[in-house]
């Protein structure tokens, strides 16, 4: 963040995206040597929903973009036929307040397209 201030970017607010879910597939114990689609799809779904919620938090704040500082993912079995997963995206909503040279070695800013 310190490199972005001289470049004209300031923090607006903390932005958080969280999602979780469960899935059950009664056939899971019957396929021990194969990848099972249900848990894989669950993880994909909760990660995408957490990213979308982070983006919405940035958009609602009125900021111009967001910086992701951490992501988390936890998944675990629910008995022999189920799975659960929780994903999180944590960061800072930022806005442009001036002009200055862009930092050379900082991560890219996630821009929000305000045209549509």
Protein backbone atom coordinates (compact mmCIF):
# COMPACT_ATOMS: atom_id res chain seq x y z
CA UNK A 1 0.00 0.00 0.00
CA UNK A 2 2.86 2.39 0.79
CA UNK A 3 4.00 2.30 -2.85
CA UNK A 4 0.51 3.11 -4.12
CA UNK A 5 0.01 6.30 -2.05
CA UNK A 6 2.65 8.34 -3.94
CA UNK A 7 1.12 7.06 -7.19
CA UNK A 8 -2.26 8.58 -6.27
CA UNK A 9 -4.14 5.58 -4.83
CA UNK A 10 -5.70 5.60 -1.35
CA UNK A 11 -7.51 2.91 0.65
CA UNK A 12 -11.29 3.22 0.94
CA UNK A 13 -12.33 0.26 3.07
CA UNK A 14 -11.69 -3.37 3.88
CA UNK A 15 -13.28 -5.72 1.31
CA UNK A 16 -14.18 -9.30 2.17
CA UNK A 17 -15.72 -12.09 0.14
CA UNK A 18 -16.79 -15.34 1.84
CA UNK A 19 -18.72 -18.38 0.71
CA UNK A 20 -19.24 -21.94 1.84
CA UNK A 21 -21.27 -24.97 1.00
CA UNK A 22 -21.81 -28.69 1.23
CA UNK A 23 -22.44 -31.44 -1.27
CA UNK A 24 -23.45 -35.08 -0.99
CA UNK A 25 -22.91 -37.84 -3.55
CA UNK A 26 -24.05 -41.28 -2.43
CA UNK A 27 -21.84 -42.92 -5.07
CA UNK A 28 -18.57 -41.43 -3.71
CA UNK A 29 -17.47 -44.56 -1.78
CA UNK A 30 -17.94 -46.66 -4.93
CA UNK A 31 -15.19 -44.80 -6.87
CA UNK A 32 -12.07 -44.84 -4.66
CA UNK A 33 -9.51 -44.55 -7.49
CA UNK A 34 -11.26 -41.79 -9.47
CA UNK A 35 -11.61 -38.06 -9.06
CA UNK A 36 -15.13 -37.37 -7.86
CA UNK A 37 -16.83 -34.44 -9.55
CA UNK A 38 -19.07 -33.28 -6.67
CA UNK A 39 -16.33 -32.10 -4.24
CA UNK A 40 -14.27 -30.59 -7.08
CA UNK A 41 -17.28 -28.64 -8.34
CA UNK A 42 -18.08 -27.52 -4.78
CA UNK A 43 -14.59 -26.06 -4.31
CA UNK A 44 -14.76 -24.33 -7.70
CA UNK A 45 -18.20 -22.89 -6.85
CA UNK A 46 -17.32 -21.52 -3.40
CA UNK A 47 -14.03 -19.98 -4.65
CA UNK A 48 -15.86 -18.23 -7.52
CA UNK A 49 -18.61 -17.00 -5.18
CA UNK A 50 -16.05 -15.61 -2.69
CA UNK A 51 -14.28 -13.73 -5.51
CA UNK A 52 -17.62 -12.34 -6.75
CA UNK A 53 -18.55 -11.20 -3.23
CA UNK A 54 -15.15 -9.48 -2.85
CA UNK A 55 -15.68 -7.70 -6.18
CA UNK A 56 -19.18 -6.62 -5.10
CA UNK A 57 -17.83 -5.29 -1.79
CA UNK A 58 -15.30 -3.19 -3.72
CA UNK A 59 -17.98 -1.99 -6.15
CA UNK A 60 -20.47 -1.06 -3.36
CA UNK A 61 -17.78 0.97 -1.57
CA UNK A 62 -17.48 3.25 -4.61
CA UNK A 63 -13.81 2.42 -5.01
CA UNK A 64 -12.00 2.22 -8.34
CA UNK A 65 -10.37 -1.14 -7.68
CA UNK A 66 -9.30 -3.67 -5.12
CA UNK A 67 -6.10 -5.21 -3.81
CA UNK A 68 -6.33 -8.84 -2.69
CA UNK A 69 -4.10 -9.42 0.32
CA UNK A 70 -5.11 -13.00 1.18
CA UNK A 71 -7.22 -15.89 -0.03
CA UNK A 72 -8.24 -18.94 1.97
CA UNK A 73 -9.77 -22.29 1.14
CA UNK A 74 -10.72 -25.12 3.47
CA UNK A 75 -12.36 -28.35 2.35
CA UNK A 76 -13.13 -31.49 4.33
CA UNK A 77 -15.12 -34.70 4.04
CA UNK A 78 -18.53 -35.12 5.61
CA UNK A 79 -18.61 -38.81 6.38
CA UNK A 80 -18.16 -41.12 3.40
CA UNK A 81 -20.58 -39.42 1.01
CA UNK A 82 -20.25 -35.68 1.52
CA UNK A 83 -17.88 -32.74 1.38
CA UNK A 84 -17.83 -29.20 2.71
CA UNK A 85 -15.80 -26.16 1.65
CA UNK A 86 -15.32 -22.55 2.74
CA UNK A 87 -13.42 -19.91 0.72
CA UNK A 88 -12.43 -16.34 1.54
CA UNK A 89 -10.95 -13.37 -0.30
CA UNK A 90 -9.63 -10.50 1.83
CA UNK A 91 -8.24 -7.16 0.74
CA UNK A 92 -8.60 -3.41 0.44
CA UNK A 93 -10.82 -1.33 -1.81
CA UNK A 94 -8.81 1.57 -3.26
CA UNK A 95 -9.59 4.70 -5.23
CA UNK A 96 -7.61 7.07 -7.40
CA UNK A 97 -7.04 10.50 -5.83
CA UNK A 98 -4.26 11.97 -7.90
CA UNK A 99 -1.57 11.26 -10.42
CA UNK A 100 1.90 9.99 -9.97
CA UNK A 101 4.29 7.45 -11.36
CA UNK A 102 3.02 3.89 -11.14
CA UNK A 103 5.05 1.66 -8.84
CA UNK A 104 7.30 -0.64 -10.85
CA UNK A 105 7.37 -3.68 -8.56
CA UNK A 106 3.88 -3.69 -7.01
CA UNK A 107 1.11 -6.13 -7.88
CA UNK A 108 -1.50 -5.06 -10.41
CA UNK A 109 -4.65 -3.29 -9.25
CA UNK A 110 -7.93 -5.09 -9.94
CA UNK A 111 -9.81 -2.42 -11.96
CA UNK A 112 -13.59 -2.13 -11.90
CA UNK A 113 -15.16 -1.30 -15.23
CA UNK A 114 -17.75 1.39 -14.49
CA UNK A 115 -19.07 1.45 -18.08
CA UNK A 116 -21.53 -1.41 -17.64
